[in-house]
Amino acid sequence: MRGTGGGSVRGPVPDNGGVLEMTREEFEELVAEALDRIPRELTRLMDNVAVFVEDEPPADDPELLGLYEGTPLTERGEWYAGVLPDRITVYRGPTLRMCETREDVVAETEVTVVHEIAHHFGIDDARLHALGYG
């Protein structure tokens, strides 16, 4: 995903519980921009991973902002061949519900993308929280 910016997030809408409005395309663009801000030295090391945007997380975790599914680089061995790509999913709905402004959405999206990429590199939640990406 690659984006050029822009987009039009409107303020909370009274009849939707105060949730920001942002199209799926606009949100995908923010995720692409967050990916573009990852240093090239790191993105070159990413291997066999795909990034997706979904509207809502699984019903059993409705506040989930992002999810990494796969085998971290630090756990791959000789057996790792011919497998489907790891999957990073960023969820639009909970992000928009927790943010009040477009700037909040941009910042939260960037934190979520970095957090899930860190899991791809084998960094666990405890370390991410200590680094401020919790």
PDB file of C-alpha atoms in Angstrom:
ATOM      1  CA  MET A   1       0.000   0.000   0.000  1.00  0.00           C
ATOM      2  CA  ARG A   2       1.257   3.439  -0.861  1.00  0.00           C
ATOM      3  CA  GLY A   3      -0.481   6.745  -0.291  1.00  0.00           C
ATOM      4  CA  THR A   4       0.021  10.415  -0.890  1.00  0.00           C
ATOM      5  CA  GLY A   5      -1.864  11.942   2.033  1.00  0.00           C
ATOM      6  CA  GLY A   6      -4.882  14.137   2.163  1.00  0.00           C
ATOM      7  CA  GLY A   7      -8.183  12.598   3.001  1.00  0.00           C
ATOM      8  CA  SER A   8     -11.096  14.159   4.757  1.00  0.00           C
ATOM      9  CA  VAL A   9     -11.862  12.957   8.221  1.00  0.00           C
ATOM     10  CA  ARG A  10     -14.849  14.761   9.538  1.00  0.00           C
ATOM     11  CA  GLY A  11     -15.498  15.344  13.203  1.00  0.00           C
ATOM     12  CA  PRO A  12     -17.743  13.134  15.283  1.00  0.00           C
ATOM     13  CA  VAL A  13     -21.212  12.702  13.827  1.00  0.00           C
ATOM     14  CA  PRO A  14     -23.987  13.179  16.412  1.00  0.00           C
ATOM     15  CA  ASP A  15     -26.100  10.194  15.316  1.00  0.00           C
ATOM     16  CA  ASN A  16     -23.225   7.686  15.311  1.00  0.00           C
ATOM     17  CA  GLY A  17     -22.146   7.981  18.927  1.00  0.00           C
ATOM     18  CA  GLY A  18     -19.491  10.624  18.264  1.00  0.00           C
ATOM     19  CA  VAL A  19     -17.282   8.422  16.063  1.00  0.00           C
ATOM     20  CA  LEU A  20     -15.081  10.119  13.467  1.00  0.00           C
ATOM     21  CA  GLU A  21     -16.022   9.509   9.857  1.00  0.00           C
ATOM     22  CA  MET A  22     -13.301   8.212   7.548  1.00  0.00           C
ATOM     23  CA  THR A  23     -13.700   6.048   4.483  1.00  0.00           C
ATOM     24  CA  ARG A  24     -11.994   2.700   4.215  1.00  0.00           C
ATOM     25  CA  GLU A  25      -9.828   4.125   1.405  1.00  0.00           C
ATOM     26  CA  GLU A  26      -8.736   7.087   3.533  1.00  0.00           C
ATOM     27  CA  PHE A  27      -7.827   4.776   6.405  1.00  0.00           C
ATOM     28  CA  GLU A  28      -5.908   2.442   4.069  1.00  0.00           C
ATOM     29  CA  GLU A  29      -3.969   5.469   2.900  1.00  0.00           C
ATOM     30  CA  LEU A  30      -3.016   6.331   6.494  1.00  0.00           C
ATOM     31  CA  VAL A  31      -1.782   2.762   7.001  1.00  0.00           C
ATOM     32  CA  ALA A  32       0.246   3.032   3.782  1.00  0.00           C
ATOM     33  CA  GLU A  33       1.746   6.318   4.939  1.00  0.00           C
ATOM     34  CA  ALA A  34       2.660   4.762   8.303  1.00  0.00           C
ATOM     35  CA  LEU A  35       4.390   1.919   6.426  1.00  0.00           C
ATOM     36  CA  ASP A  36       6.242   4.476   4.296  1.00  0.00           C
ATOM     37  CA  ARG A  37       7.631   6.070   7.469  1.00  0.00           C
ATOM     38  CA  ILE A  38       9.256   2.828   8.617  1.00  0.00           C
ATOM     39  CA  PRO A  39      12.999   3.167   7.964  1.00  0.00           C
ATOM     40  CA  ARG A  40      14.108   1.395   4.776  1.00  0.00           C
ATOM     41  CA  GLU A  41      16.758  -0.474   6.767  1.00  0.00           C
ATOM     42  CA  LEU A  42      13.912  -2.243   8.589  1.00  0.00           C
ATOM     43  CA  THR A  43      11.490  -2.732   5.700  1.00  0.00           C
ATOM     44  CA  ARG A  44      14.263  -4.433   3.714  1.00  0.00           C
ATOM     45  CA  LEU A  45      14.508  -7.006   6.514  1.00  0.00           C
ATOM     46  CA  MET A  46      10.797  -7.780   6.531  1.00  0.00           C
ATOM     47  CA  ASP A  47      10.186 -11.135   4.905  1.00  0.00           C
ATOM     48  CA  ASN A  48       7.017 -12.862   3.737  1.00  0.00           C
ATOM     49  CA  VAL A  49       4.540 -10.515   5.423  1.00  0.00           C
ATOM     50  CA  ALA A  50       1.413  -8.815   4.080  1.00  0.00           C
ATOM     51  CA  VAL A  51      -0.495  -5.879   5.590  1.00  0.00           C
ATOM     52  CA  PHE A  52      -4.288  -5.635   5.500  1.00  0.00           C
ATOM     53  CA  VAL A  53      -6.967  -3.238   6.703  1.00  0.00           C
ATOM     54  CA  GLU A  54     -10.237  -4.607   8.056  1.00  0.00           C
ATOM     55  CA  ASP A  55     -13.197  -2.659   9.359  1.00  0.00           C
ATOM     56  CA  GLU A  56     -13.678  -4.599  12.597  1.00  0.00           C
ATOM     57  CA  PRO A  57     -11.646  -7.017  14.718  1.00  0.00           C
ATOM     58  CA  PRO A  58     -12.921 -10.425  15.836  1.00  0.00           C
ATOM     59  CA  ALA A  59     -16.059 -10.185  17.982  1.00  0.00           C
ATOM     60  CA  ASP A  60     -14.236 -11.583  21.016  1.00  0.00           C
ATOM     61  CA  ASP A  61     -11.821  -8.600  21.061  1.00  0.00           C
ATOM     62  CA  PRO A  62     -13.792  -5.532  19.852  1.00  0.00           C
ATOM     63  CA  GLU A  63     -11.176  -2.978  20.946  1.00  0.00           C
ATOM     64  CA  LEU A  64      -8.263  -4.621  19.112  1.00  0.00           C
ATOM     65  CA  LEU A  65      -6.428  -2.085  16.927  1.00  0.00           C
ATOM     66  CA  GLY A  66      -4.039  -4.439  15.153  1.00  0.00           C
ATOM     67  CA  LEU A  67      -3.045  -8.076  14.950  1.00  0.00           C
ATOM     68  CA  TYR A  68       0.080  -9.940  13.853  1.00  0.00           C
ATOM     69  CA  GLU A  69      -0.418 -13.544  12.750  1.00  0.00           C
ATOM     70  CA  GLY A  70       2.557 -15.596  11.675  1.00  0.00           C
ATOM     71  CA  THR A  71       6.012 -16.772  12.616  1.00  0.00           C
ATOM     72  CA  PRO A  72       8.337 -13.990  13.806  1.00  0.00           C
ATOM     73  CA  LEU A  73      11.682 -13.732  12.027  1.00  0.00           C
ATOM     74  CA  THR A  74      13.436 -14.707  15.264  1.00  0.00           C
ATOM     75  CA  GLU A  75      11.608 -18.063  15.343  1.00  0.00           C
ATOM     76  CA  ARG A  76      12.094 -19.134  11.739  1.00  0.00           C
ATOM     77  CA  GLY A  77      14.410 -21.988  11.041  1.00  0.00           C
ATOM     78  CA  GLU A  78      15.349 -24.444   8.325  1.00  0.00           C
ATOM     79  CA  TRP A  79      11.750 -25.677   8.247  1.00  0.00           C
ATOM     80  CA  TYR A  80      10.453 -22.247   7.184  1.00  0.00           C
ATOM     81  CA  ALA A  81       9.786 -22.594   3.468  1.00  0.00           C
ATOM     82  CA  GLY A  82       6.746 -22.503   1.249  1.00  0.00           C
ATOM     83  CA  VAL A  83       4.468 -21.042   3.920  1.00  0.00           C
ATOM     84  CA  LEU A  84       1.792 -18.420   3.469  1.00  0.00           C
ATOM     85  CA  PRO A  85       2.859 -14.856   4.327  1.00  0.00           C
ATOM     86  CA  ASP A  86       2.571 -13.573   7.851  1.00  0.00           C
ATOM     87  CA  ARG A  87      -0.413 -11.280   8.186  1.00  0.00           C
ATOM     88  CA  ILE A  88      -0.619  -7.867   9.834  1.00  0.00           C
ATOM     89  CA  THR A  89      -4.152  -6.512  10.127  1.00  0.00           C
ATOM     90  CA  VAL A  90      -5.028  -2.969  11.191  1.00  0.00           C
ATOM     91  CA  TYR A  91      -8.632  -2.406  12.295  1.00  0.00           C
ATOM     92  CA  ARG A  92     -10.392   0.796  11.251  1.00  0.00           C
ATOM     93  CA  GLY A  93     -13.474   0.729  13.509  1.00  0.00           C
ATOM     94  CA  PRO A  94     -11.861   0.638  16.945  1.00  0.00           C
ATOM     95  CA  THR A  95      -9.236   3.166  15.876  1.00  0.00           C
ATOM     96  CA  LEU A  96     -11.889   5.664  14.776  1.00  0.00           C
ATOM     97  CA  ARG A  97     -13.955   5.049  17.917  1.00  0.00           C
ATOM     98  CA  MET A  98     -11.038   5.826  20.230  1.00  0.00           C
ATOM     99  CA  CYS A  99      -9.751   8.924  18.397  1.00  0.00           C
ATOM    100  CA  GLU A 100     -11.214  12.419  18.522  1.00  0.00           C
ATOM    101  CA  THR A 101      -9.336  14.087  15.640  1.00  0.00           C
ATOM    102  CA  ARG A 102      -7.701  13.183  12.342  1.00  0.00           C
ATOM    103  CA  GLU A 103      -4.327  13.828  13.979  1.00  0.00           C
ATOM    104  CA  ASP A 104      -5.202  11.276  16.674  1.00  0.00           C
ATOM    105  CA  VAL A 105      -6.058   8.724  13.960  1.00  0.00           C
ATOM    106  CA  VAL A 106      -2.757   9.378  12.146  1.00  0.00           C
ATOM    107  CA  ALA A 107      -0.752   8.965  15.373  1.00  0.00           C
ATOM    108  CA  GLU A 108      -2.627   5.867  16.550  1.00  0.00           C
ATOM    109  CA  THR A 109      -2.374   4.229  13.140  1.00  0.00           C
ATOM    110  CA  GLU A 110       1.375   4.783  13.096  1.00  0.00           C
ATOM    111  CA  VAL A 111       1.775   3.310  16.592  1.00  0.00           C
ATOM    112  CA  THR A 112      -0.343   0.292  15.620  1.00  0.00           C
ATOM    113  CA  VAL A 113       1.625  -0.360  12.419  1.00  0.00           C
ATOM    114  CA  VAL A 114       4.974  -0.113  14.249  1.00  0.00           C
ATOM    115  CA  HIS A 115       3.652  -2.349  17.043  1.00  0.00           C
ATOM    116  CA  GLU A 116       2.584  -5.113  14.650  1.00  0.00           C
ATOM    117  CA  ILE A 117       5.770  -4.903  12.568  1.00  0.00           C
ATOM    118  CA  ALA A 118       7.746  -5.215  15.792  1.00  0.00           C
ATOM    119  CA  HIS A 119       5.956  -8.519  16.439  1.00  0.00           C
ATOM    120  CA  HIS A 120       7.141  -9.656  12.987  1.00  0.00           C
ATOM    121  CA  PHE A 121      10.682  -8.960  14.221  1.00  0.00           C
ATOM    122  CA  GLY A 122      10.051 -10.987  17.392  1.00  0.00           C
ATOM    123  CA  ILE A 123       9.575  -8.121  19.854  1.00  0.00           C
ATOM    124  CA  ASP A 124       6.970  -9.005  22.489  1.00  0.00           C
ATOM    125  CA  ASP A 125       4.271  -6.823  24.060  1.00  0.00           C
ATOM    126  CA  ALA A 126       6.189  -6.242  27.297  1.00  0.00           C
ATOM    127  CA  ARG A 127       9.146  -4.754  25.412  1.00  0.00           C
ATOM    128  CA  LEU A 128       6.854  -2.707  23.149  1.00  0.00           C
ATOM    129  CA  HIS A 129       5.060  -1.260  26.162  1.00  0.00           C
ATOM    130  CA  ALA A 130       8.414  -0.332  27.696  1.00  0.00           C
ATOM    131  CA  LEU A 131       9.325   1.454  24.438  1.00  0.00           C
ATOM    132  CA  GLY A 132       6.021   3.366  24.378  1.00  0.00           C
ATOM    133  CA  TYR A 133       4.320   1.319  21.665  1.00  0.00           C
ATOM    134  CA  GLY A 134       1.750  -0.332  23.900  1.00  0.00           C
TER     135      GLY A 134
END
